mmCIF file with all atom_site columns, C-alpha atoms in Angstrom:
data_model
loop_
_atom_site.group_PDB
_atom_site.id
_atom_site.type_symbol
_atom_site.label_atom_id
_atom_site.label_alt_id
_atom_site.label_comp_id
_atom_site.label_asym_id
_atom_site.label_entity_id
_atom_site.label_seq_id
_atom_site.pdbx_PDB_ins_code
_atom_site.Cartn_x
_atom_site.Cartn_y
_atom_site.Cartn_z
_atom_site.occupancy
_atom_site.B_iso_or_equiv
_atom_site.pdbx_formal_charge
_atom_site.auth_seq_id
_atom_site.auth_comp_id
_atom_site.auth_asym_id
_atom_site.auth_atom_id
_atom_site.pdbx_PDB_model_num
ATOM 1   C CA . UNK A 1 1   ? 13.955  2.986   -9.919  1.00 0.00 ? 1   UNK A CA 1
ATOM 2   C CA . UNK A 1 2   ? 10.299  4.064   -11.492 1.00 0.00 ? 2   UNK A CA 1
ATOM 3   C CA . UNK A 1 3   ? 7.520   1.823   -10.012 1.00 0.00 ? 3   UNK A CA 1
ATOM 4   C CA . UNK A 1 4   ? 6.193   -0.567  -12.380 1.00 0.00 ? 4   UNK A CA 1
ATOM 5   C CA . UNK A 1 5   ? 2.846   -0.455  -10.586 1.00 0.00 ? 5   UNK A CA 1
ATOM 6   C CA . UNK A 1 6   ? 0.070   2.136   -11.658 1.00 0.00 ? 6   UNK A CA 1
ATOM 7   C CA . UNK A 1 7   ? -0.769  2.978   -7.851  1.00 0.00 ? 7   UNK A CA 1
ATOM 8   C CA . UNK A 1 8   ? -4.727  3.499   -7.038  1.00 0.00 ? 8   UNK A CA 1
ATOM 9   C CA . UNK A 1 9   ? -4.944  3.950   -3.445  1.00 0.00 ? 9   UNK A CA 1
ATOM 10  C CA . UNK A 1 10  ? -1.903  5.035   -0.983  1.00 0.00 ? 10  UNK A CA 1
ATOM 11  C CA . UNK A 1 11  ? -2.127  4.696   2.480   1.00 0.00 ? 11  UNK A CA 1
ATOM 12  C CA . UNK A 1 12  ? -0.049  6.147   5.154   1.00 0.00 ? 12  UNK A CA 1
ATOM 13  C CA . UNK A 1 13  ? 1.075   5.636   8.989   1.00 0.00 ? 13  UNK A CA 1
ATOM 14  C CA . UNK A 1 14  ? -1.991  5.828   10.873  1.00 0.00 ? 14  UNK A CA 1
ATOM 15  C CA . UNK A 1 15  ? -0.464  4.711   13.899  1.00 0.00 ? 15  UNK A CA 1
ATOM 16  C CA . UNK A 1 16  ? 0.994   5.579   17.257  1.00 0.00 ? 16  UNK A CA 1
ATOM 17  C CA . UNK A 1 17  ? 4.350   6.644   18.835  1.00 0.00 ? 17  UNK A CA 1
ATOM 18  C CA . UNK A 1 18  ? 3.835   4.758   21.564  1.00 0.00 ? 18  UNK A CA 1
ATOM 19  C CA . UNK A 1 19  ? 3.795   1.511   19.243  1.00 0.00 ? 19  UNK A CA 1
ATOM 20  C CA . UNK A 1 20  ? 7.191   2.677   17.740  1.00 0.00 ? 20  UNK A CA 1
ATOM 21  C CA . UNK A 1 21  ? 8.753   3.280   20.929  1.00 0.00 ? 21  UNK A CA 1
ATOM 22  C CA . UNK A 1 22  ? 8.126   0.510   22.586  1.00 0.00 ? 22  UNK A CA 1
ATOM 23  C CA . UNK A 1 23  ? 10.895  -1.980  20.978  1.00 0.00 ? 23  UNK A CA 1
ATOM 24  C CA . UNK A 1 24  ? 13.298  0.672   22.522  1.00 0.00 ? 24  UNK A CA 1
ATOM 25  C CA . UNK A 1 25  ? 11.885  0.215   25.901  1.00 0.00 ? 25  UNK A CA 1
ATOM 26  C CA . UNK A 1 26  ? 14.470  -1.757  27.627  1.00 0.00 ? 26  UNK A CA 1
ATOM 27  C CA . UNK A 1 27  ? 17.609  0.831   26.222  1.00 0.00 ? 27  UNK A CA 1
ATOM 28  C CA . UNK A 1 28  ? 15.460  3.729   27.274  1.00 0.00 ? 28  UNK A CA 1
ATOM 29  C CA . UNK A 1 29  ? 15.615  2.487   30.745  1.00 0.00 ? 29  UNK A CA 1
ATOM 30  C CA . UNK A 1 30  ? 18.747  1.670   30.762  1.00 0.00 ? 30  UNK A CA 1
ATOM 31  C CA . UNK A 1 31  ? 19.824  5.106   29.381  1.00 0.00 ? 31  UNK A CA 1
ATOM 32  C CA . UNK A 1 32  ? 18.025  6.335   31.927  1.00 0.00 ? 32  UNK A CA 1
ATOM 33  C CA . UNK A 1 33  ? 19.568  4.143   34.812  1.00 0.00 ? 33  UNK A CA 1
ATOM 34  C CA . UNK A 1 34  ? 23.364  5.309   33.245  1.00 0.00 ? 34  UNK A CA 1
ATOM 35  C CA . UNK A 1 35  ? 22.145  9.223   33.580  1.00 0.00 ? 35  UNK A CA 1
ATOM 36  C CA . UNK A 1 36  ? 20.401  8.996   37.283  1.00 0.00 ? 36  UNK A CA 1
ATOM 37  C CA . UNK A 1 37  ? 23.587  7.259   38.390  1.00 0.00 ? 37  UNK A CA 1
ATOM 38  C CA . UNK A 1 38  ? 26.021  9.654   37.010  1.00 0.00 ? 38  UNK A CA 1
ATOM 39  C CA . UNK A 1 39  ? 24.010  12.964  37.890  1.00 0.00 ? 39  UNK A CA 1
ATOM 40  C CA . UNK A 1 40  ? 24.245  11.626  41.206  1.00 0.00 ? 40  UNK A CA 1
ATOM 41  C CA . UNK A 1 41  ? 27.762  11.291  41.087  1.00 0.00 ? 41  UNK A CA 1
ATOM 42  C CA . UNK A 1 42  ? 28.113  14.563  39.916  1.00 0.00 ? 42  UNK A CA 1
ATOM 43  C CA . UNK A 1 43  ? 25.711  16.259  41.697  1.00 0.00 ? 43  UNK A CA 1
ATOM 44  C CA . UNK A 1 44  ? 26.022  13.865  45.054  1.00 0.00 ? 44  UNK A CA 1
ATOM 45  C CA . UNK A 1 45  ? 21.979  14.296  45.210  1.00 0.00 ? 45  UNK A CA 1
ATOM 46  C CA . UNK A 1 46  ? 19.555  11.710  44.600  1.00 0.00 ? 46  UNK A CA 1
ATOM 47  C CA . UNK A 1 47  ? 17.454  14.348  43.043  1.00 0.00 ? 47  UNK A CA 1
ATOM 48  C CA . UNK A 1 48  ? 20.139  15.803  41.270  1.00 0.00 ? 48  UNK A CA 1
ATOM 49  C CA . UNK A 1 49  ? 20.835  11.902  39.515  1.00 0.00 ? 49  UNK A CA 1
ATOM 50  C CA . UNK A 1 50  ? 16.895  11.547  38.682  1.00 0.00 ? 50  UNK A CA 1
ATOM 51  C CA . UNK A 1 51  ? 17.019  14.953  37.102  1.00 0.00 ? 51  UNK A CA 1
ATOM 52  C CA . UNK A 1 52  ? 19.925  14.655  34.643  1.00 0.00 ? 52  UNK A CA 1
ATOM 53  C CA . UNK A 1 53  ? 18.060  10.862  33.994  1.00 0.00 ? 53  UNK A CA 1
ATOM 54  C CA . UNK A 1 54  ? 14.951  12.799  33.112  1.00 0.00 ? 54  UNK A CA 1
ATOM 55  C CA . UNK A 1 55  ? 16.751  15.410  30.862  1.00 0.00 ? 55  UNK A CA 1
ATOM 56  C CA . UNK A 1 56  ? 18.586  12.807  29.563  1.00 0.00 ? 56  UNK A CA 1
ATOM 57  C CA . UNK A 1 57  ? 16.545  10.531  28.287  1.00 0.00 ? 57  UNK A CA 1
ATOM 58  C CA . UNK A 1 58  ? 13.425  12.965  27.212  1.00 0.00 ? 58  UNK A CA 1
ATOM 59  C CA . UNK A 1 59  ? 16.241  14.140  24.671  1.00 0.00 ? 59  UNK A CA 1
ATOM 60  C CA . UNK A 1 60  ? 16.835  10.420  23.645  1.00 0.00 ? 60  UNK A CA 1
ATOM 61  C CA . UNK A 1 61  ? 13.044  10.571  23.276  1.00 0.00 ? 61  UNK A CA 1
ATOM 62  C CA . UNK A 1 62  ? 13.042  13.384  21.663  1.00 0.00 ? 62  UNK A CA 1
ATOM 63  C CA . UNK A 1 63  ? 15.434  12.350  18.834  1.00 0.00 ? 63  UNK A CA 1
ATOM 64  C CA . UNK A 1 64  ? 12.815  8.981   18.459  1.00 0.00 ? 64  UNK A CA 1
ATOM 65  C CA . UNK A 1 65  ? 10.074  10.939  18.173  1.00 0.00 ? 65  UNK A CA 1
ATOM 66  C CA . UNK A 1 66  ? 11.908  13.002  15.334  1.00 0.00 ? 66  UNK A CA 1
ATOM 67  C CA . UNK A 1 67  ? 12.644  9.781   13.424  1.00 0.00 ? 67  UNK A CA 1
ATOM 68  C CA . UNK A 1 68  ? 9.193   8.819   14.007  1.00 0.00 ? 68  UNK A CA 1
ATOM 69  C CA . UNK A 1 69  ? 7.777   11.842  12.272  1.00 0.00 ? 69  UNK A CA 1
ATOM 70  C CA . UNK A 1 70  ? 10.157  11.667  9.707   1.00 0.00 ? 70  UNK A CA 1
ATOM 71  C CA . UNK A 1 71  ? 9.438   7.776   8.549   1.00 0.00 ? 71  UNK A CA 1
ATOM 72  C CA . UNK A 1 72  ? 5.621   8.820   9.196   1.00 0.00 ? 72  UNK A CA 1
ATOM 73  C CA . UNK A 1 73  ? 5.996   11.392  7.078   1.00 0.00 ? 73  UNK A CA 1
ATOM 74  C CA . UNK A 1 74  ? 7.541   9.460   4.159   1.00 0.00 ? 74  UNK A CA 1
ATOM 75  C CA . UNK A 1 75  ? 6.410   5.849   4.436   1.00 0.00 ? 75  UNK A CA 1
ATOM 76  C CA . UNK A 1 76  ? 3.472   4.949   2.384   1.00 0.00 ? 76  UNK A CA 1
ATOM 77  C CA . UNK A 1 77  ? 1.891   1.730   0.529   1.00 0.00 ? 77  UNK A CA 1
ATOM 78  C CA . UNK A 1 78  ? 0.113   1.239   -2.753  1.00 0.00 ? 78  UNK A CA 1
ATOM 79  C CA . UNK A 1 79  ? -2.278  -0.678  -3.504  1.00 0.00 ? 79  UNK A CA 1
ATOM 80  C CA . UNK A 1 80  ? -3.305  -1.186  -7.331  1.00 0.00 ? 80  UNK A CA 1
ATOM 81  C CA . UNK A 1 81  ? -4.451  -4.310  -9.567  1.00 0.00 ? 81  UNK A CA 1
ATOM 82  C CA . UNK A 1 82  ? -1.233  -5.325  -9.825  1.00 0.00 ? 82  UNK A CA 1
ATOM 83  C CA . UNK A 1 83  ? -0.256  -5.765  -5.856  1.00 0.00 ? 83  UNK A CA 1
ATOM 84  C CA . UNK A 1 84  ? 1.057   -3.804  -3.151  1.00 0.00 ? 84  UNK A CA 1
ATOM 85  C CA . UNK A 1 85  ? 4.173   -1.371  -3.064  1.00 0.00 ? 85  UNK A CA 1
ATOM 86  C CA . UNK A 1 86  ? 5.978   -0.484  -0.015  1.00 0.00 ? 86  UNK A CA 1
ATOM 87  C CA . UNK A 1 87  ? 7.745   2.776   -0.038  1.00 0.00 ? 87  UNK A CA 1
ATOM 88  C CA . UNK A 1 88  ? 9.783   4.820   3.064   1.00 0.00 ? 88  UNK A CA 1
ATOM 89  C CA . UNK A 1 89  ? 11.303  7.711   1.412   1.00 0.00 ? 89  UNK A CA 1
ATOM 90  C CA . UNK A 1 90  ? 15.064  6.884   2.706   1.00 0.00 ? 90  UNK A CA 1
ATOM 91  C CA . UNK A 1 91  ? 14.942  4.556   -1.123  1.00 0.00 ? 91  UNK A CA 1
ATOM 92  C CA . UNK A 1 92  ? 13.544  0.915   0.366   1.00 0.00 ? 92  UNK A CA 1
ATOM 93  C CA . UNK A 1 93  ? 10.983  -0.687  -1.419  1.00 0.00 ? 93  UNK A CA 1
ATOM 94  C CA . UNK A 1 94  ? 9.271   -3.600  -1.362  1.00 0.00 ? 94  UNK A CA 1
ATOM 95  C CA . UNK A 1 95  ? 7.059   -4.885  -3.990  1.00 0.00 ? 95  UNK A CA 1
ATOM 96  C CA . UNK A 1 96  ? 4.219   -7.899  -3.697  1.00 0.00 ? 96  UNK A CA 1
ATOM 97  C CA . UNK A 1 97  ? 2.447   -8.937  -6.995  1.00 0.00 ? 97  UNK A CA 1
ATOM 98  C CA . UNK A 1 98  ? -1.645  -10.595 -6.067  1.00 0.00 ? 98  UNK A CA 1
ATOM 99  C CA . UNK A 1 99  ? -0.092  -13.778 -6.766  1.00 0.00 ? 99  UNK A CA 1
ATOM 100 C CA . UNK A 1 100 ? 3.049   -13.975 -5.008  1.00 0.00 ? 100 UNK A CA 1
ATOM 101 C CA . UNK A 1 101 ? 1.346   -13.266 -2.016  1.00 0.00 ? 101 UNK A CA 1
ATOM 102 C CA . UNK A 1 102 ? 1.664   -16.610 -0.139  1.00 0.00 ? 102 UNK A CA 1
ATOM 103 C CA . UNK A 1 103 ? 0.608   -15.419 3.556   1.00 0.00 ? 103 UNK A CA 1
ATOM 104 C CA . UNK A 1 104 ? -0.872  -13.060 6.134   1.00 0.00 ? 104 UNK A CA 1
ATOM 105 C CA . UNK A 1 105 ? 1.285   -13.082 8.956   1.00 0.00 ? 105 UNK A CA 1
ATOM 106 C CA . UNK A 1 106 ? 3.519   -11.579 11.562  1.00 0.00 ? 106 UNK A CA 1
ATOM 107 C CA . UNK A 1 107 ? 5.886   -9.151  10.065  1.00 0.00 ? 107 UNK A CA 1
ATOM 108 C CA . UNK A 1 108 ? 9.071   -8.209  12.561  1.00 0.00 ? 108 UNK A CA 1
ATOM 109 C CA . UNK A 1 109 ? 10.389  -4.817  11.636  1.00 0.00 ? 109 UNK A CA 1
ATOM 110 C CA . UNK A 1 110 ? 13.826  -3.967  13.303  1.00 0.00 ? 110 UNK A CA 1
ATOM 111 C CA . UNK A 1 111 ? 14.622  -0.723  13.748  1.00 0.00 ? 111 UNK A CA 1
ATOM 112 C CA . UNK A 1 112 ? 18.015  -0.745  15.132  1.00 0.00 ? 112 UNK A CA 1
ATOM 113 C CA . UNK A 1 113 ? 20.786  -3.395  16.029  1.00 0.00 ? 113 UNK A CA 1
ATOM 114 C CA . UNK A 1 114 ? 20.271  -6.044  17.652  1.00 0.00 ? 114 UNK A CA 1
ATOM 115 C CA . UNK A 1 115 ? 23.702  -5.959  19.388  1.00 0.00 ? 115 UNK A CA 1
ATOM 116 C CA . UNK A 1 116 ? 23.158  -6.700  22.881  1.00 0.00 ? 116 UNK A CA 1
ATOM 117 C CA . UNK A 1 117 ? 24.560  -3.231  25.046  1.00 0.00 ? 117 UNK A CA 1
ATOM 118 C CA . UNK A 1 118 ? 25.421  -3.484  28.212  1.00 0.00 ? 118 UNK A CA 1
ATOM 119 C CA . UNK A 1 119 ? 28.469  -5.405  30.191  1.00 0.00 ? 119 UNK A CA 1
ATOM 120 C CA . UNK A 1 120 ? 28.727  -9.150  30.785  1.00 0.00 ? 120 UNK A CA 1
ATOM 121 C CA . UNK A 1 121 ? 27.479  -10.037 34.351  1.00 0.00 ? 121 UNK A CA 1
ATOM 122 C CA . UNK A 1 122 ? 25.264  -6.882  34.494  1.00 0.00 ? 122 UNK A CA 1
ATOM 123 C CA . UNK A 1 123 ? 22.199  -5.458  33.022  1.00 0.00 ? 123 UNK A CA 1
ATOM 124 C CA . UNK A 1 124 ? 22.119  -6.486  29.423  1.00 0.00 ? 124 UNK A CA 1
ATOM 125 C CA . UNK A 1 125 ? 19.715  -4.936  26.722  1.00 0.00 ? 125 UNK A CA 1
ATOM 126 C CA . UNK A 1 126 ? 18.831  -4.666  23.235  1.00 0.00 ? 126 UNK A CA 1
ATOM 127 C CA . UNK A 1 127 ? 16.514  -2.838  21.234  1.00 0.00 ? 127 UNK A CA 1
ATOM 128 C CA . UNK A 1 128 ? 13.672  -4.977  20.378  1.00 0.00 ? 128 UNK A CA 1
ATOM 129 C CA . UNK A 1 129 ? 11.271  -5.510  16.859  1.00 0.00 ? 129 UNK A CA 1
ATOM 130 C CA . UNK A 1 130 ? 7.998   -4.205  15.987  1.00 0.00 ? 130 UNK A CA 1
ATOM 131 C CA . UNK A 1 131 ? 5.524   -6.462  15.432  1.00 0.00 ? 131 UNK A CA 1
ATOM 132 C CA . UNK A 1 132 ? 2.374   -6.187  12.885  1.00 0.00 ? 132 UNK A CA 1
ATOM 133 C CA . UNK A 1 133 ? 0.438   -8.272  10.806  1.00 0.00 ? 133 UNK A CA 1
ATOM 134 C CA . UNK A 1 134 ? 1.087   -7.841  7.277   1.00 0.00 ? 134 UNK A CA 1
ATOM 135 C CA . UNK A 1 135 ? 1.661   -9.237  4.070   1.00 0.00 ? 135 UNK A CA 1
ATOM 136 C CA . UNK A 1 136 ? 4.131   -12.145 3.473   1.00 0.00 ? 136 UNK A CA 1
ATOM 137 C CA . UNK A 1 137 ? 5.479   -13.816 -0.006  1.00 0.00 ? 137 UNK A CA 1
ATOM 138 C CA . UNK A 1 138 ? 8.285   -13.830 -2.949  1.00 0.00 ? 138 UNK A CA 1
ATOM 139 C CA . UNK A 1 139 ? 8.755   -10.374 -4.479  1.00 0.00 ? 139 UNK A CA 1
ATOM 140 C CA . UNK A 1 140 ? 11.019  -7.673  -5.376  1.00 0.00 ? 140 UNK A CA 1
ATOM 141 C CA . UNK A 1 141 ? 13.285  -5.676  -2.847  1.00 0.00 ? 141 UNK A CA 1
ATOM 142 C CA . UNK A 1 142 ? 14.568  -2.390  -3.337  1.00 0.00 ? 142 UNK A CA 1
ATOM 143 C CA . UNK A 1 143 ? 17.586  -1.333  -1.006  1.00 0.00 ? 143 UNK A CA 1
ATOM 144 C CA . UNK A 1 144 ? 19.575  1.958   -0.795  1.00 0.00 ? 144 UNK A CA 1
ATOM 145 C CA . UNK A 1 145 ? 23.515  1.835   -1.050  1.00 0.00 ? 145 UNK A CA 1
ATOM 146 C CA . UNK A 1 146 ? 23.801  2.524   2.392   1.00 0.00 ? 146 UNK A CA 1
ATOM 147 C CA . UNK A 1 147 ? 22.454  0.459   5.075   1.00 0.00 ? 147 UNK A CA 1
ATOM 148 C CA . UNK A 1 148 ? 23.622  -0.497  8.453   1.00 0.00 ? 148 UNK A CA 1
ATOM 149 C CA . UNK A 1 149 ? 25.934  -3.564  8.073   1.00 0.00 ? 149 UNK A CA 1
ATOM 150 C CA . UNK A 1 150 ? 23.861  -5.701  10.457  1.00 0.00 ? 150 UNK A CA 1
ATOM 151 C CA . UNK A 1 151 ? 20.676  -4.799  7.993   1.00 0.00 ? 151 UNK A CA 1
ATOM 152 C CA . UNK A 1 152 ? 22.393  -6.206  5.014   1.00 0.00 ? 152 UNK A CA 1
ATOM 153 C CA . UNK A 1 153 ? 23.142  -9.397  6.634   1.00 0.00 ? 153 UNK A CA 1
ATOM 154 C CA . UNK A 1 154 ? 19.836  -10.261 8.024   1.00 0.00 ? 154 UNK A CA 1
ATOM 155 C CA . UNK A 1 155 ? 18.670  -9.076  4.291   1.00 0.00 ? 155 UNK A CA 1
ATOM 156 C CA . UNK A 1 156 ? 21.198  -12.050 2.982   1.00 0.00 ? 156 UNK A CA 1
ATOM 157 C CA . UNK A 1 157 ? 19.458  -14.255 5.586   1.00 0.00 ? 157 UNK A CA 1
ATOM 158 C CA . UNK A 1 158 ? 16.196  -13.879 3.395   1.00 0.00 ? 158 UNK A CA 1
ATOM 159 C CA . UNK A 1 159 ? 14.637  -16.945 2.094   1.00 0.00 ? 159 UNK A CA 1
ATOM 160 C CA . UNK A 1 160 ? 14.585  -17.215 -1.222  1.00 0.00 ? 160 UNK A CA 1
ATOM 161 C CA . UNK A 1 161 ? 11.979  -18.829 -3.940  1.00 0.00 ? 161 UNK A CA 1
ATOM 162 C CA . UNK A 1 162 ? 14.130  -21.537 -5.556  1.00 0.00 ? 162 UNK A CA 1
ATOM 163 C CA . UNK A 1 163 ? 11.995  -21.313 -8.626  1.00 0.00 ? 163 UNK A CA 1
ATOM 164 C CA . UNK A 1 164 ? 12.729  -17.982 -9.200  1.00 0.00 ? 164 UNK A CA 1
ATOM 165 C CA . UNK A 1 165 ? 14.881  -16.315 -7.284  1.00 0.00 ? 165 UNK A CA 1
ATOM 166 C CA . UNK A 1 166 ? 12.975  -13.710 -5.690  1.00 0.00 ? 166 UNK A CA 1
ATOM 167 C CA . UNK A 1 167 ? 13.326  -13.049 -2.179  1.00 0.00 ? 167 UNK A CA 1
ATOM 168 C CA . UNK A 1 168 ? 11.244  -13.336 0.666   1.00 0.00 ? 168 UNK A CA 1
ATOM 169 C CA . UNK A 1 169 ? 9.355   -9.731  0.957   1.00 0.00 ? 169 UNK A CA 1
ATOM 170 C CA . UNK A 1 170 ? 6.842   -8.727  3.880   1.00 0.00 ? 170 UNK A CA 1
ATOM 171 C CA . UNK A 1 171 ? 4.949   -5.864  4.228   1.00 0.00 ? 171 UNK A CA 1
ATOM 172 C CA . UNK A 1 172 ? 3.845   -4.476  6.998   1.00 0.00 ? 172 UNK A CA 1
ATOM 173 C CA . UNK A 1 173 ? 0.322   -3.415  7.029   1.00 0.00 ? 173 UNK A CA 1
ATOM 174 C CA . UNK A 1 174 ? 0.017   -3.474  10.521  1.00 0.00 ? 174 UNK A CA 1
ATOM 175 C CA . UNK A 1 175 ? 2.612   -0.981  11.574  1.00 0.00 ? 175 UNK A CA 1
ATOM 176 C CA . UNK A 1 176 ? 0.826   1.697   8.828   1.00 0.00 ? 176 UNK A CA 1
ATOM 177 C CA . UNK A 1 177 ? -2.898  1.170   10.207  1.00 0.00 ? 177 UNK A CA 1
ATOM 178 C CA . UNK A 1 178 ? -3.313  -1.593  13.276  1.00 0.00 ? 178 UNK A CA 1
ATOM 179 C CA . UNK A 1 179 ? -6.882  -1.854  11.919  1.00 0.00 ? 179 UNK A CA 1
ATOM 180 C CA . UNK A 1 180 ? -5.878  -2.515  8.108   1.00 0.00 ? 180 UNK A CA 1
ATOM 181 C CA . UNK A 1 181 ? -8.245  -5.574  7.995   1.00 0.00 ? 181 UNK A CA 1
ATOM 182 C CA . UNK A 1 182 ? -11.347 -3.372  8.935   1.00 0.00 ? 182 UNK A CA 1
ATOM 183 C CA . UNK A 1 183 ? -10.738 -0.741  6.272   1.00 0.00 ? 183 UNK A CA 1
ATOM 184 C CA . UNK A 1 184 ? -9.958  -0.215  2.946   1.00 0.00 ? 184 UNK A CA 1
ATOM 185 C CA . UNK A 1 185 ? -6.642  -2.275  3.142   1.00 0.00 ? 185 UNK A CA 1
ATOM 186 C CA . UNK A 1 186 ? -8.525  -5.092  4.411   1.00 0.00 ? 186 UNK A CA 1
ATOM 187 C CA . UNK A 1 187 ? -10.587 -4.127  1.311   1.00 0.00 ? 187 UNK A CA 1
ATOM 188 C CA . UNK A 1 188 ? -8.044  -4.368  -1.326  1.00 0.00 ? 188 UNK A CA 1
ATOM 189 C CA . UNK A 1 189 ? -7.206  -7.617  0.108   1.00 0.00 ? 189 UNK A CA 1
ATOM 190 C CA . UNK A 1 190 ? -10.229 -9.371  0.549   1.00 0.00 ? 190 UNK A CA 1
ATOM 191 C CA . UNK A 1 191 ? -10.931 -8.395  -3.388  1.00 0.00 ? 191 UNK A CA 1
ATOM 192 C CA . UNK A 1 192 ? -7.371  -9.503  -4.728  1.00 0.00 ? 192 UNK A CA 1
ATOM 193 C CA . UNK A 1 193 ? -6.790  -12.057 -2.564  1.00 0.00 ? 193 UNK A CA 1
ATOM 194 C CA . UNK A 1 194 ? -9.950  -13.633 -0.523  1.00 0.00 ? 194 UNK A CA 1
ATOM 195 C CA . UNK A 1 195 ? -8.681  -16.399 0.511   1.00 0.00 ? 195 UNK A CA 1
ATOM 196 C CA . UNK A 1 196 ? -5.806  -15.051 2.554   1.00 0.00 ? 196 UNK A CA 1
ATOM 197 C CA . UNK A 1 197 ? -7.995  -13.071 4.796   1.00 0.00 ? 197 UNK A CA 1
ATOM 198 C CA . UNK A 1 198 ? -10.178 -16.325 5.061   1.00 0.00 ? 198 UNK A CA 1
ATOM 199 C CA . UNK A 1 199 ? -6.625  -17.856 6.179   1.00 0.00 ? 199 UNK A CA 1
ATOM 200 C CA . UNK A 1 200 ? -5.845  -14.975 8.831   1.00 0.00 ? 200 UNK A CA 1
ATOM 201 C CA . UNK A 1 201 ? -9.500  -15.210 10.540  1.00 0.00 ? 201 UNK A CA 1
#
């Protein structure tokens, strides 16, 4: 699908992998946990179980910080006259005209299922959201063919504008710059759109 917006200024990630690590946190120790107790089964050393945990879960980390670079890498935004354009490169998009804008606001941005792991009774873990400000109103989505099932039902969960039937679209500034509303996103914004960032302060 050709973008319908003429774009004048892309931005891209200009974060941290630490930020998009963190929602797997909890699985990462709990990896982690799984590989120190079966090294020490298999090695019957302490040392030998923290080992295989280390090994084992720097590759787990090592496969995040590929996807990381990859989505960093790909993901951009426009900004233009006509709104803002959210691109990742795997064929999402998400599209915001000035108007339609109705909020600044938290944006959650899962990453991976929200299925809980783990066995009832025991430890139980799930990987968590990133959260960012960004922006929030009715627009147009853009979704590949093939998506995780549990993405496509929490895209059906959407709200959507009764009026017209767009859905519910958020972008999210924050997880491209954490500073977007002190630089030239903020800029864009505040010329578009004042009163929102009059709203968010």
């Amino acid at each position: 699908m050709t973008s319908v917006y003429n774009p004048s200024q892309e931005f891209r990630v200009n974060g941290s992998f630490g930020r998009f690590v963190l929602p797997f946190a909890a699985p990462l120790v709990m990896f982690f946990l799984v590989m120190l107790l079966l090294g020490a089964i298999f090695t019957a050393t302490t040392v030998g179980g923290v080992l295989v945990g280390l090994a084992g879960t720097g590759a787990l980390v090592g496969v995040l910080a590929r996807k990381y670079a990859k989505m960093a890498d790909r993901t951009l935004i426009r900004f233009s006259p006509f709104g803002v354009e959210l691109e990742d490169g795997s064929g999402f998009r998400a599209r915001l005209a000035w108007g339609d804008i109705t909020r600044v606001g938290e944006v959650q941005t899962r990453m991976a299922s929200p299925r809980t792991i783990g066995r009832p009774g025991g430890m139980r873990v799930r990987a968590g959201t990133m959260r960012s400000l960004g922006l929030i109103g009715w627009g147009e989505r853009v979704v590949p063919q093939r998506i995780p099932g549990w993405m496509r039902q929490r895209l059906a969960a959407v709200p959507v504008d009764r009026r017209t039937g767009r859905p519910e679209v958020s972008i999210p500034l924050g997880a491209i710059d954490p500073a977007w509303q002190n630089g030239d996103m903020g800029s864009w914004v505040a010329r578009y759109r004042p009163d929102l960032m009059q709203a968010a302060a």
